[in-house]
Amino acid sequence: QVQLVESGGGLVQPGDSLRLSCAASGVTFTRYSMAWFRQAPGKEREFVAAISQRTGSTPIADSVKGRFTISKDNAKNTVILQMNKLKPEDTAVYYCAASATVIMSQLRAQSGYRHWGQGTQVIVSS
């Protein structure tokens, strides 16, 4: 049974940094592409970043490019979202997603991922 558990969310001020982690179990982690999505209050869930298990490529949403990075620690079965220079508009629930079968053209699509975590709340406010 695949389980994804996010951690690291919290309340921070604009300009601060946060490091989100997603621990995966029940998977052969090296075979999985991983992604982060987020959902702000009253808005639809949107893509943030992904990392392809096949190529290692890391597509990033334009809204966070240059501030957020995604990385994968296969030894720890963990995917990390490093978030720097946070803005109030980054406030959202952040979800981790995993797929062993997502194709490159679908890395940014929610439909490409079969497994999801419960989410971790990030609030950016002064």
mmCIF file of N, CA and C in Angstrom:
data_model
loop_
_atom_site.group_PDB
_atom_site.id
_atom_site.type_symbol
_atom_site.label_atom_id
_atom_site.label_comp_id
_atom_site.label_asym_id
_atom_site.label_seq_id
_atom_site.Cartn_x
_atom_site.Cartn_y
_atom_site.Cartn_z
ATOM 1 N N GLN A 1 0.837 -1.179 0.000
ATOM 2 C CA GLN A 1 0.000 0.000 0.000
ATOM 3 C C GLN A 1 0.885 1.245 0.000
ATOM 4 N N VAL A 2 0.648 2.108 -0.966
ATOM 5 C CA VAL A 2 1.447 3.323 -1.094
ATOM 6 C C VAL A 2 0.958 4.360 -0.092
ATOM 7 N N GLN A 3 1.887 4.945 0.620
ATOM 8 C CA GLN A 3 1.544 5.999 1.563
ATOM 9 C C GLN A 3 2.514 7.153 1.382
ATOM 10 N N LEU A 4 1.960 8.366 1.306
ATOM 11 C CA LEU A 4 2.756 9.581 1.200
ATOM 12 C C LEU A 4 2.410 10.475 2.379
ATOM 13 N N VAL A 5 3.420 10.923 3.103
ATOM 14 C CA VAL A 5 3.194 11.757 4.282
ATOM 15 C C VAL A 5 4.023 13.026 4.157
ATOM 16 N N GLU A 6 3.329 14.155 4.064
ATOM 17 C CA GLU A 6 4.001 15.446 3.971
ATOM 18 C C GLU A 6 4.262 16.015 5.360
ATOM 19 N N SER A 7 5.305 16.823 5.447
ATOM 20 C CA SER A 7 5.615 17.528 6.686
ATOM 21 C C SER A 7 6.384 18.789 6.344
ATOM 22 N N GLY A 8 6.493 19.683 7.334
ATOM 23 C CA GLY A 8 7.309 20.873 7.169
ATOM 24 C C GLY A 8 6.546 22.157 6.971
ATOM 25 N N GLY A 9 5.226 22.067 6.861
ATOM 26 C CA GLY A 9 4.450 23.285 6.689
ATOM 27 C C GLY A 9 4.412 24.114 7.962
ATOM 28 N N GLY A 10 3.864 25.320 7.825
ATOM 29 C CA GLY A 10 3.759 26.182 8.994
ATOM 30 C C GLY A 10 3.436 27.606 8.616
ATOM 31 N N LEU A 11 3.524 28.474 9.610
ATOM 32 C CA LEU A 11 3.270 29.905 9.437
ATOM 33 C C LEU A 11 4.600 30.641 9.380
ATOM 34 N N VAL A 12 4.815 31.366 8.307
ATOM 35 C CA VAL A 12 6.056 32.117 8.145
ATOM 36 C C VAL A 12 5.746 33.510 7.621
ATOM 37 N N GLN A 13 6.755 34.371 7.667
ATOM 38 C CA GLN A 13 6.596 35.732 7.174
ATOM 39 C C GLN A 13 7.061 35.830 5.724
ATOM 40 N N PRO A 14 6.580 36.814 5.004
ATOM 41 C CA PRO A 14 7.065 37.012 3.630
ATOM 42 C C PRO A 14 8.582 37.139 3.596
ATOM 43 N N GLY A 15 9.189 36.458 2.629
ATOM 44 C CA GLY A 15 10.646 36.472 2.502
ATOM 45 C C GLY A 15 11.329 35.310 3.195
ATOM 46 N N ASP A 16 10.604 34.608 4.049
ATOM 47 C CA ASP A 16 11.181 33.464 4.757
ATOM 48 C C ASP A 16 11.280 32.244 3.851
ATOM 49 N N SER A 17 11.878 31.197 4.397
ATOM 50 C CA SER A 17 12.016 29.921 3.682
ATOM 51 C C SER A 17 11.344 28.804 4.472
ATOM 52 N N LEU A 18 10.935 27.784 3.738
ATOM 53 C CA LEU A 18 10.409 26.559 4.334
ATOM 54 C C LEU A 18 10.874 25.378 3.504
ATOM 55 N N ARG A 19 11.007 24.246 4.171
ATOM 56 C CA ARG A 19 11.404 23.025 3.489
ATOM 57 C C ARG A 19 10.340 21.976 3.748
ATOM 58 N N LEU A 20 9.638 21.614 2.703
ATOM 59 C CA LEU A 20 8.622 20.580 2.819
ATOM 60 C C LEU A 20 9.224 19.229 2.460
ATOM 61 N N SER A 21 8.801 18.216 3.204
ATOM 62 C CA SER A 21 9.249 16.854 2.931
ATOM 63 C C SER A 21 8.057 15.956 2.673
ATOM 64 N N CYS A 22 8.268 14.962 1.852
ATOM 65 C CA CYS A 22 7.242 13.960 1.593
ATOM 66 C C CYS A 22 7.912 12.595 1.681
ATOM 67 N N ALA A 23 7.518 11.847 2.690
ATOM 68 C CA ALA A 23 8.082 10.514 2.891
ATOM 69 C C ALA A 23 7.160 9.480 2.256
ATOM 70 N N ALA A 24 7.744 8.637 1.418
ATOM 71 C CA ALA A 24 6.969 7.615 0.716
ATOM 72 C C ALA A 24 7.254 6.239 1.290
ATOM 73 N N SER A 25 6.217 5.440 1.405
ATOM 74 C CA SER A 25 6.367 4.049 1.829
ATOM 75 C C SER A 25 5.477 3.169 0.954
ATOM 76 N N GLY A 26 5.850 1.901 0.915
ATOM 77 C CA GLY A 26 5.068 0.973 0.104
ATOM 78 C C GLY A 26 5.358 1.069 -1.381
ATOM 79 N N VAL A 27 6.478 1.722 -1.730
ATOM 80 C CA VAL A 27 6.833 1.895 -3.137
ATOM 81 C C VAL A 27 8.304 1.560 -3.347
ATOM 82 N N THR A 28 8.617 1.204 -4.572
ATOM 83 C CA THR A 28 10.025 1.173 -4.986
ATOM 84 C C THR A 28 10.337 2.578 -5.473
ATOM 85 N N PHE A 29 10.880 3.371 -4.589
ATOM 86 C CA PHE A 29 10.908 4.820 -4.762
ATOM 87 C C PHE A 29 11.626 5.240 -6.037
ATOM 88 N N THR A 30 12.663 4.511 -6.394
ATOM 89 C CA THR A 30 13.438 4.904 -7.573
ATOM 90 C C THR A 30 12.628 4.806 -8.857
ATOM 91 N N ARG A 31 11.533 4.110 -8.831
ATOM 92 C CA ARG A 31 10.706 3.929 -10.018
ATOM 93 C C ARG A 31 9.602 4.973 -10.135
ATOM 94 N N TYR A 32 9.534 5.885 -9.169
ATOM 95 C CA TYR A 32 8.426 6.820 -9.116
ATOM 96 C C TYR A 32 8.857 8.241 -9.451
ATOM 97 N N SER A 33 8.055 8.863 -10.295
ATOM 98 C CA SER A 33 8.143 10.301 -10.451
ATOM 99 C C SER A 33 7.323 10.930 -9.330
ATOM 100 N N MET A 34 7.790 12.065 -8.843
ATOM 101 C CA MET A 34 7.162 12.723 -7.711
ATOM 102 C C MET A 34 6.828 14.169 -8.074
ATOM 103 N N ALA A 35 5.815 14.696 -7.401
ATOM 104 C CA ALA A 35 5.420 16.069 -7.691
ATOM 105 C C ALA A 35 4.822 16.728 -6.463
ATOM 106 N N TRP A 36 4.806 18.040 -6.509
ATOM 107 C CA TRP A 36 4.108 18.843 -5.516
ATOM 108 C C TRP A 36 3.039 19.672 -6.235
ATOM 109 N N PHE A 37 1.879 19.690 -5.636
ATOM 110 C CA PHE A 37 0.791 20.551 -6.070
ATOM 111 C C PHE A 37 0.355 21.374 -4.862
ATOM 112 N N ARG A 38 -0.403 22.417 -5.113
ATOM 113 C CA ARG A 38 -0.921 23.209 -3.995
ATOM 114 C C ARG A 38 -2.321 23.698 -4.298
ATOM 115 N N GLN A 39 -3.043 23.947 -3.228
ATOM 116 C CA GLN A 39 -4.401 24.468 -3.367
ATOM 117 C C GLN A 39 -4.613 25.599 -2.373
ATOM 118 N N ALA A 40 -4.800 26.779 -2.907
ATOM 119 C CA ALA A 40 -5.066 27.949 -2.086
ATOM 120 C C ALA A 40 -6.559 28.027 -1.781
ATOM 121 N N PRO A 41 -6.928 28.741 -0.720
ATOM 122 C CA PRO A 41 -8.345 28.860 -0.367
ATOM 123 C C PRO A 41 -9.172 29.413 -1.522
ATOM 124 N N GLY A 42 -10.239 28.708 -1.868
ATOM 125 C CA GLY A 42 -11.127 29.161 -2.925
ATOM 126 C C GLY A 42 -10.613 28.961 -4.329
ATOM 127 N N LYS A 43 -9.482 28.285 -4.463
ATOM 128 C CA LYS A 43 -8.910 28.085 -5.794
ATOM 129 C C LYS A 43 -8.742 26.602 -6.081
ATOM 130 N N GLU A 44 -8.520 26.300 -7.348
ATOM 131 C CA GLU A 44 -8.291 24.916 -7.730
ATOM 132 C C GLU A 44 -6.847 24.506 -7.419
ATOM 133 N N ARG A 45 -6.655 23.219 -7.293
ATOM 134 C CA ARG A 45 -5.311 22.708 -7.062
ATOM 135 C C ARG A 45 -4.460 22.971 -8.300
ATOM 136 N N GLU A 46 -3.205 23.384 -8.082
ATOM 137 C CA GLU A 46 -2.331 23.707 -9.192
ATOM 138 C C GLU A 46 -0.970 23.056 -9.023
ATOM 139 N N PHE A 47 -0.327 22.861 -10.148
ATOM 140 C CA PHE A 47 0.999 22.265 -10.191
ATOM 141 C C PHE A 47 2.038 23.222 -9.620
ATOM 142 N N VAL A 48 3.000 22.667 -8.881
ATOM 143 C CA VAL A 48 4.115 23.459 -8.366
ATOM 144 C C VAL A 48 5.442 22.986 -8.966
ATOM 145 N N ALA A 49 5.742 21.709 -8.782
ATOM 146 C CA ALA A 49 7.018 21.175 -9.258
ATOM 147 C C ALA A 49 6.939 19.667 -9.350
ATOM 148 N N ALA A 50 7.794 19.100 -10.191
ATOM 149 C CA ALA A 50 7.844 17.648 -10.335
ATOM 150 C C ALA A 50 9.270 17.212 -10.609
ATOM 151 N N ILE A 51 9.527 15.946 -10.403
ATOM 152 C CA ILE A 51 10.820 15.375 -10.743
ATOM 153 C C ILE A 51 10.579 14.013 -11.384
ATOM 154 N N SER A 52 11.120 13.858 -12.577
ATOM 155 C CA SER A 52 10.912 12.641 -13.347
ATOM 156 C C SER A 52 11.863 11.538 -12.907
ATOM 157 N N GLN A 53 11.329 10.353 -12.667
ATOM 158 C CA GLN A 53 12.188 9.233 -12.277
ATOM 159 C C GLN A 53 13.028 8.767 -13.469
ATOM 160 N N ARG A 54 12.552 9.032 -14.664
ATOM 161 C CA ARG A 54 13.215 8.524 -15.858
ATOM 162 C C ARG A 54 14.355 9.417 -16.314
ATOM 163 N N THR A 55 14.134 10.738 -16.295
ATOM 164 C CA THR A 55 15.148 11.652 -16.830
ATOM 165 C C THR A 55 15.772 12.552 -15.767
ATOM 166 N N GLY A 56 15.108 12.648 -14.619
ATOM 167 C CA GLY A 56 15.599 13.568 -13.595
ATOM 168 C C GLY A 56 15.207 15.011 -13.851
ATOM 169 N N SER A 57 14.464 15.256 -14.905
ATOM 170 C CA SER A 57 14.076 16.634 -15.186
ATOM 171 C C SER A 57 13.126 17.135 -14.106
ATOM 172 N N THR A 58 13.164 18.446 -13.908
ATOM 173 C CA THR A 58 12.389 19.064 -12.820
ATOM 174 C C THR A 58 11.590 20.260 -13.325
ATOM 175 N N PRO A 59 10.469 20.020 -13.964
ATOM 176 C CA PRO A 59 9.631 21.149 -14.363
ATOM 177 C C PRO A 59 9.122 21.901 -13.138
ATOM 178 N N ILE A 60 9.045 23.212 -13.271
ATOM 179 C CA ILE A 60 8.645 24.092 -12.166
ATOM 180 C C ILE A 60 7.610 25.071 -12.697
ATOM 181 N N ALA A 61 6.618 25.357 -11.893
ATOM 182 C CA ALA A 61 5.615 26.346 -12.284
ATOM 183 C C ALA A 61 6.255 27.725 -12.388
ATOM 184 N N ASP A 62 5.792 28.498 -13.342
ATOM 185 C CA ASP A 62 6.354 29.837 -13.544
ATOM 186 C C ASP A 62 6.215 30.700 -12.301
ATOM 187 N N SER A 63 5.147 30.510 -11.546
ATOM 188 C CA SER A 63 4.886 31.351 -10.377
ATOM 189 C C SER A 63 5.899 31.152 -9.259
ATOM 190 N N VAL A 64 6.626 30.057 -9.290
ATOM 191 C CA VAL A 64 7.602 29.790 -8.228
ATOM 192 C C VAL A 64 9.017 29.605 -8.761
ATOM 193 N N LYS A 65 9.182 29.738 -10.050
ATOM 194 C CA LYS A 65 10.505 29.533 -10.662
ATOM 195 C C LYS A 65 11.503 30.540 -10.088
ATOM 196 N N GLY A 66 12.673 30.019 -9.742
ATOM 197 C CA GLY A 66 13.698 30.868 -9.155
ATOM 198 C C GLY A 66 13.602 30.971 -7.641
ATOM 199 N N ARG A 67 12.502 30.474 -7.072
ATOM 200 C CA ARG A 67 12.334 30.526 -5.613
ATOM 201 C C ARG A 67 12.202 29.121 -5.014
ATOM 202 N N PHE A 68 11.568 28.216 -5.735
ATOM 203 C CA PHE A 68 11.353 26.855 -5.238
ATOM 204 C C PHE A 68 12.218 25.870 -6.021
ATOM 205 N N THR A 69 12.684 24.838 -5.333
ATOM 206 C CA THR A 69 13.381 23.742 -5.992
ATOM 207 C C THR A 69 12.871 22.410 -5.452
ATOM 208 N N ILE A 70 12.878 21.406 -6.292
ATOM 209 C CA ILE A 70 12.457 20.057 -5.899
ATOM 210 C C ILE A 70 13.640 19.122 -6.019
ATOM 211 N N SER A 71 13.739 18.215 -5.057
ATOM 212 C CA SER A 71 14.800 17.231 -5.106
ATOM 213 C C SER A 71 14.286 15.915 -4.539
ATOM 214 N N LYS A 72 15.009 14.856 -4.849
ATOM 215 C CA LYS A 72 14.556 13.504 -4.468
ATOM 216 C C LYS A 72 15.718 12.793 -3.806
ATOM 217 N N ASP A 73 15.492 12.270 -2.627
ATOM 218 C CA ASP A 73 16.502 11.496 -1.910
ATOM 219 C C ASP A 73 16.061 10.037 -1.944
ATOM 220 N N ASN A 74 16.621 9.287 -2.884
ATOM 221 C CA ASN A 74 16.189 7.899 -3.048
ATOM 222 C C ASN A 74 16.577 7.033 -1.851
ATOM 223 N N ALA A 75 17.646 7.390 -1.175
ATOM 224 C CA ALA A 75 18.082 6.605 -0.018
ATOM 225 C C ALA A 75 17.095 6.727 1.137
ATOM 226 N N LYS A 76 16.412 7.871 1.202
ATOM 227 C CA LYS A 76 15.470 8.111 2.298
ATOM 228 C C LYS A 76 14.021 8.042 1.852
ATOM 229 N N ASN A 77 13.797 7.690 0.604
ATOM 230 C CA ASN A 77 12.420 7.629 0.064
ATOM 231 C C ASN A 77 11.672 8.936 0.308
ATOM 232 N N THR A 78 12.350 10.045 0.050
ATOM 233 C CA THR A 78 11.801 11.359 0.374
ATOM 234 C C THR A 78 11.965 12.310 -0.800
ATOM 235 N N VAL A 79 10.947 13.130 -1.007
ATOM 236 C CA VAL A 79 11.055 14.222 -1.973
ATOM 237 C C VAL A 79 10.911 15.526 -1.195
ATOM 238 N N ILE A 80 11.748 16.474 -1.555
ATOM 239 C CA ILE A 80 11.848 17.738 -0.836
ATOM 240 C C ILE A 80 11.396 18.883 -1.743
ATOM 241 N N LEU A 81 10.659 19.808 -1.165
ATOM 242 C CA LEU A 81 10.367 21.067 -1.843
ATOM 243 C C LEU A 81 10.962 22.183 -1.000
ATOM 244 N N GLN A 82 12.044 22.761 -1.501
ATOM 245 C CA GLN A 82 12.676 23.889 -0.823
ATOM 246 C C GLN A 82 12.038 25.166 -1.335
ATOM 247 N N MET A 83 11.462 25.930 -0.415
ATOM 248 C CA MET A 83 10.742 27.138 -0.791
ATOM 249 C C MET A 83 11.432 28.343 -0.175
ATOM 250 N N ASN A 84 11.935 29.218 -1.015
ATOM 251 C CA ASN A 84 12.624 30.428 -0.564
ATOM 252 C C ASN A 84 11.847 31.667 -1.001
ATOM 253 N N LYS A 85 12.139 32.760 -0.348
ATOM 254 C CA LYS A 85 11.514 34.045 -0.689
ATOM 255 C C LYS A 85 9.993 33.903 -0.793
ATOM 256 N N LEU A 86 9.417 33.347 0.227
ATOM 257 C CA LEU A 86 7.989 33.073 0.210
ATOM 258 C C LEU A 86 7.176 34.365 0.164
ATOM 259 N N LYS A 87 6.051 34.251 -0.530
ATOM 260 C CA LYS A 87 5.141 35.384 -0.695
ATOM 261 C C LYS A 87 3.762 35.009 -0.134
ATOM 262 N N PRO A 88 2.964 36.003 0.215
ATOM 263 C CA PRO A 88 1.605 35.678 0.709
ATOM 264 C C PRO A 88 0.810 34.817 -0.267
ATOM 265 N N GLU A 89 1.043 34.998 -1.553
ATOM 266 C CA GLU A 89 0.302 34.212 -2.545
ATOM 267 C C GLU A 89 0.753 32.751 -2.612
ATOM 268 N N ASP A 90 1.788 32.407 -1.866
ATOM 269 C CA ASP A 90 2.194 31.001 -1.754
ATOM 270 C C ASP A 90 1.386 30.265 -0.689
ATOM 271 N N THR A 91 0.563 30.984 0.040
ATOM 272 C CA THR A 91 -0.279 30.363 1.055
ATOM 273 C C THR A 91 -1.203 29.341 0.420
ATOM 274 N N ALA A 92 -1.133 28.107 0.926
ATOM 275 C CA ALA A 92 -1.914 27.012 0.339
ATOM 276 C C ALA A 92 -1.668 25.742 1.136
ATOM 277 N N VAL A 93 -2.467 24.742 0.835
ATOM 278 C CA VAL A 93 -2.164 23.393 1.282
ATOM 279 C C VAL A 93 -1.338 22.740 0.177
ATOM 280 N N TYR A 94 -0.196 22.210 0.570
ATOM 281 C CA TYR A 94 0.726 21.611 -0.384
ATOM 282 C C TYR A 94 0.604 20.087 -0.324
ATOM 283 N N TYR A 95 0.435 19.485 -1.507
ATOM 284 C CA TYR A 95 0.234 18.048 -1.620
ATOM 285 C C TYR A 95 1.378 17.403 -2.386
ATOM 286 N N CYS A 96 1.768 16.264 -1.904
ATOM 287 C CA CYS A 96 2.754 15.432 -2.576
ATOM 288 C C CYS A 96 2.009 14.398 -3.409
ATOM 289 N N ALA A 97 2.551 14.078 -4.583
ATOM 290 C CA ALA A 97 1.933 13.089 -5.456
ATOM 291 C C ALA A 97 3.003 12.186 -6.047
ATOM 292 N N ALA A 98 2.618 10.961 -6.373
ATOM 293 C CA ALA A 98 3.570 9.990 -6.895
ATOM 294 C C ALA A 98 2.946 9.164 -8.010
ATOM 295 N N SER A 99 3.795 8.798 -8.949
ATOM 296 C CA SER A 99 3.345 7.925 -10.026
ATOM 297 C C SER A 99 4.518 7.155 -10.601
ATOM 298 N N ALA A 100 4.259 5.885 -10.882
ATOM 299 C CA ALA A 100 5.276 5.065 -11.532
ATOM 300 C C ALA A 100 5.099 5.065 -13.041
ATOM 301 N N THR A 101 3.988 5.625 -13.511
ATOM 302 C CA THR A 101 3.664 5.507 -14.932
ATOM 303 C C THR A 101 3.445 6.834 -15.649
ATOM 304 N N VAL A 102 3.563 7.947 -14.939
ATOM 305 C CA VAL A 102 3.290 9.235 -15.592
ATOM 306 C C VAL A 102 4.297 9.480 -16.706
ATOM 307 N N ILE A 103 3.799 9.942 -17.847
ATOM 308 C CA ILE A 103 4.683 10.229 -18.965
ATOM 309 C C ILE A 103 5.153 11.671 -18.882
ATOM 310 N N MET A 104 6.203 11.963 -19.607
ATOM 311 C CA MET A 104 6.849 13.275 -19.493
ATOM 312 C C MET A 104 5.876 14.421 -19.747
ATOM 313 N N SER A 105 5.018 14.250 -20.732
ATOM 314 C CA SER A 105 4.096 15.333 -21.084
ATOM 315 C C SER A 105 3.014 15.548 -20.036
ATOM 316 N N GLN A 106 2.899 14.626 -19.086
ATOM 317 C CA GLN A 106 1.855 14.723 -18.065
ATOM 318 C C GLN A 106 2.403 15.039 -16.678
ATOM 319 N N LEU A 107 3.684 15.350 -16.585
ATOM 320 C CA LEU A 107 4.289 15.596 -15.277
ATOM 321 C C LEU A 107 3.613 16.744 -14.542
ATOM 322 N N ARG A 108 3.060 17.704 -15.275
ATOM 323 C CA ARG A 108 2.429 18.867 -14.645
ATOM 324 C C ARG A 108 0.931 18.662 -14.391
ATOM 325 N N ALA A 109 0.411 17.518 -14.768
ATOM 326 C CA ALA A 109 -1.036 17.288 -14.688
ATOM 327 C C ALA A 109 -1.407 16.439 -13.481
ATOM 328 N N GLN A 110 -2.451 16.830 -12.777
ATOM 329 C CA GLN A 110 -2.913 16.046 -11.626
ATOM 330 C C GLN A 110 -3.310 14.640 -12.049
ATOM 331 N N SER A 111 -3.859 14.531 -13.232
ATOM 332 C CA SER A 111 -4.321 13.234 -13.726
ATOM 333 C C SER A 111 -3.191 12.243 -13.945
ATOM 334 N N GLY A 112 -1.964 12.747 -13.963
ATOM 335 C CA GLY A 112 -0.830 11.850 -14.157
ATOM 336 C C GLY A 112 -0.424 11.082 -12.912
ATOM 337 N N TYR A 113 -1.002 11.444 -11.779
ATOM 338 C CA TYR A 113 -0.558 10.884 -10.502
ATOM 339 C C TYR A 113 -1.670 10.082 -9.840
ATOM 340 N N ARG A 114 -1.283 8.896 -9.418
ATOM 341 C CA ARG A 114 -2.253 7.998 -8.801
ATOM 342 C C ARG A 114 -2.287 8.121 -7.289
ATOM 343 N N HIS A 115 -1.156 8.470 -6.695
ATOM 344 C CA HIS A 115 -1.042 8.450 -5.240
ATOM 345 C C HIS A 115 -0.841 9.859 -4.710
ATOM 346 N N TRP A 116 -1.565 10.180 -3.632
ATOM 347 C CA TRP A 116 -1.529 11.526 -3.065
ATOM 348 C C TRP A 116 -1.395 11.470 -1.552
ATOM 349 N N GLY A 117 -0.706 12.471 -1.013
ATOM 350 C CA GLY A 117 -0.654 12.641 0.418
ATOM 351 C C GLY A 117 -1.835 13.462 0.909
ATOM 352 N N GLN A 118 -1.880 13.678 2.219
ATOM 353 C CA GLN A 118 -2.990 14.399 2.841
ATOM 354 C C GLN A 118 -2.786 15.911 2.824
ATOM 355 N N GLY A 119 -1.572 16.337 2.572
ATOM 356 C CA GLY A 119 -1.302 17.766 2.475
ATOM 357 C C GLY A 119 -0.722 18.360 3.745
ATOM 358 N N THR A 120 0.003 19.452 3.569
ATOM 359 C CA THR A 120 0.541 20.207 4.693
ATOM 360 C C THR A 120 0.285 21.686 4.426
ATOM 361 N N GLN A 121 -0.145 22.394 5.466
ATOM 362 C CA GLN A 121 -0.555 23.785 5.312
ATOM 363 C C GLN A 121 0.651 24.714 5.375
ATOM 364 N N VAL A 122 0.704 25.636 4.438
ATOM 365 C CA VAL A 122 1.708 26.707 4.450
ATOM 366 C C VAL A 122 0.965 28.034 4.455
ATOM 367 N N ILE A 123 1.291 28.864 5.429
ATOM 368 C CA ILE A 123 0.693 30.192 5.519
ATOM 369 C C ILE A 123 1.813 31.215 5.544
ATOM 370 N N VAL A 124 1.751 32.145 4.614
ATOM 371 C CA VAL A 124 2.746 33.206 4.531
ATOM 372 C C VAL A 124 2.034 34.520 4.833
ATOM 373 N N SER A 125 2.364 35.086 5.980
ATOM 374 C CA SER A 125 1.656 36.283 6.418
ATOM 375 C C SER A 125 2.519 37.078 7.374
ATOM 376 N N SER A 126 2.383 38.398 7.284
ATOM 377 C CA SER A 126 3.098 39.258 8.223
ATOM 378 C C SER A 126 2.211 39.584 9.424
#
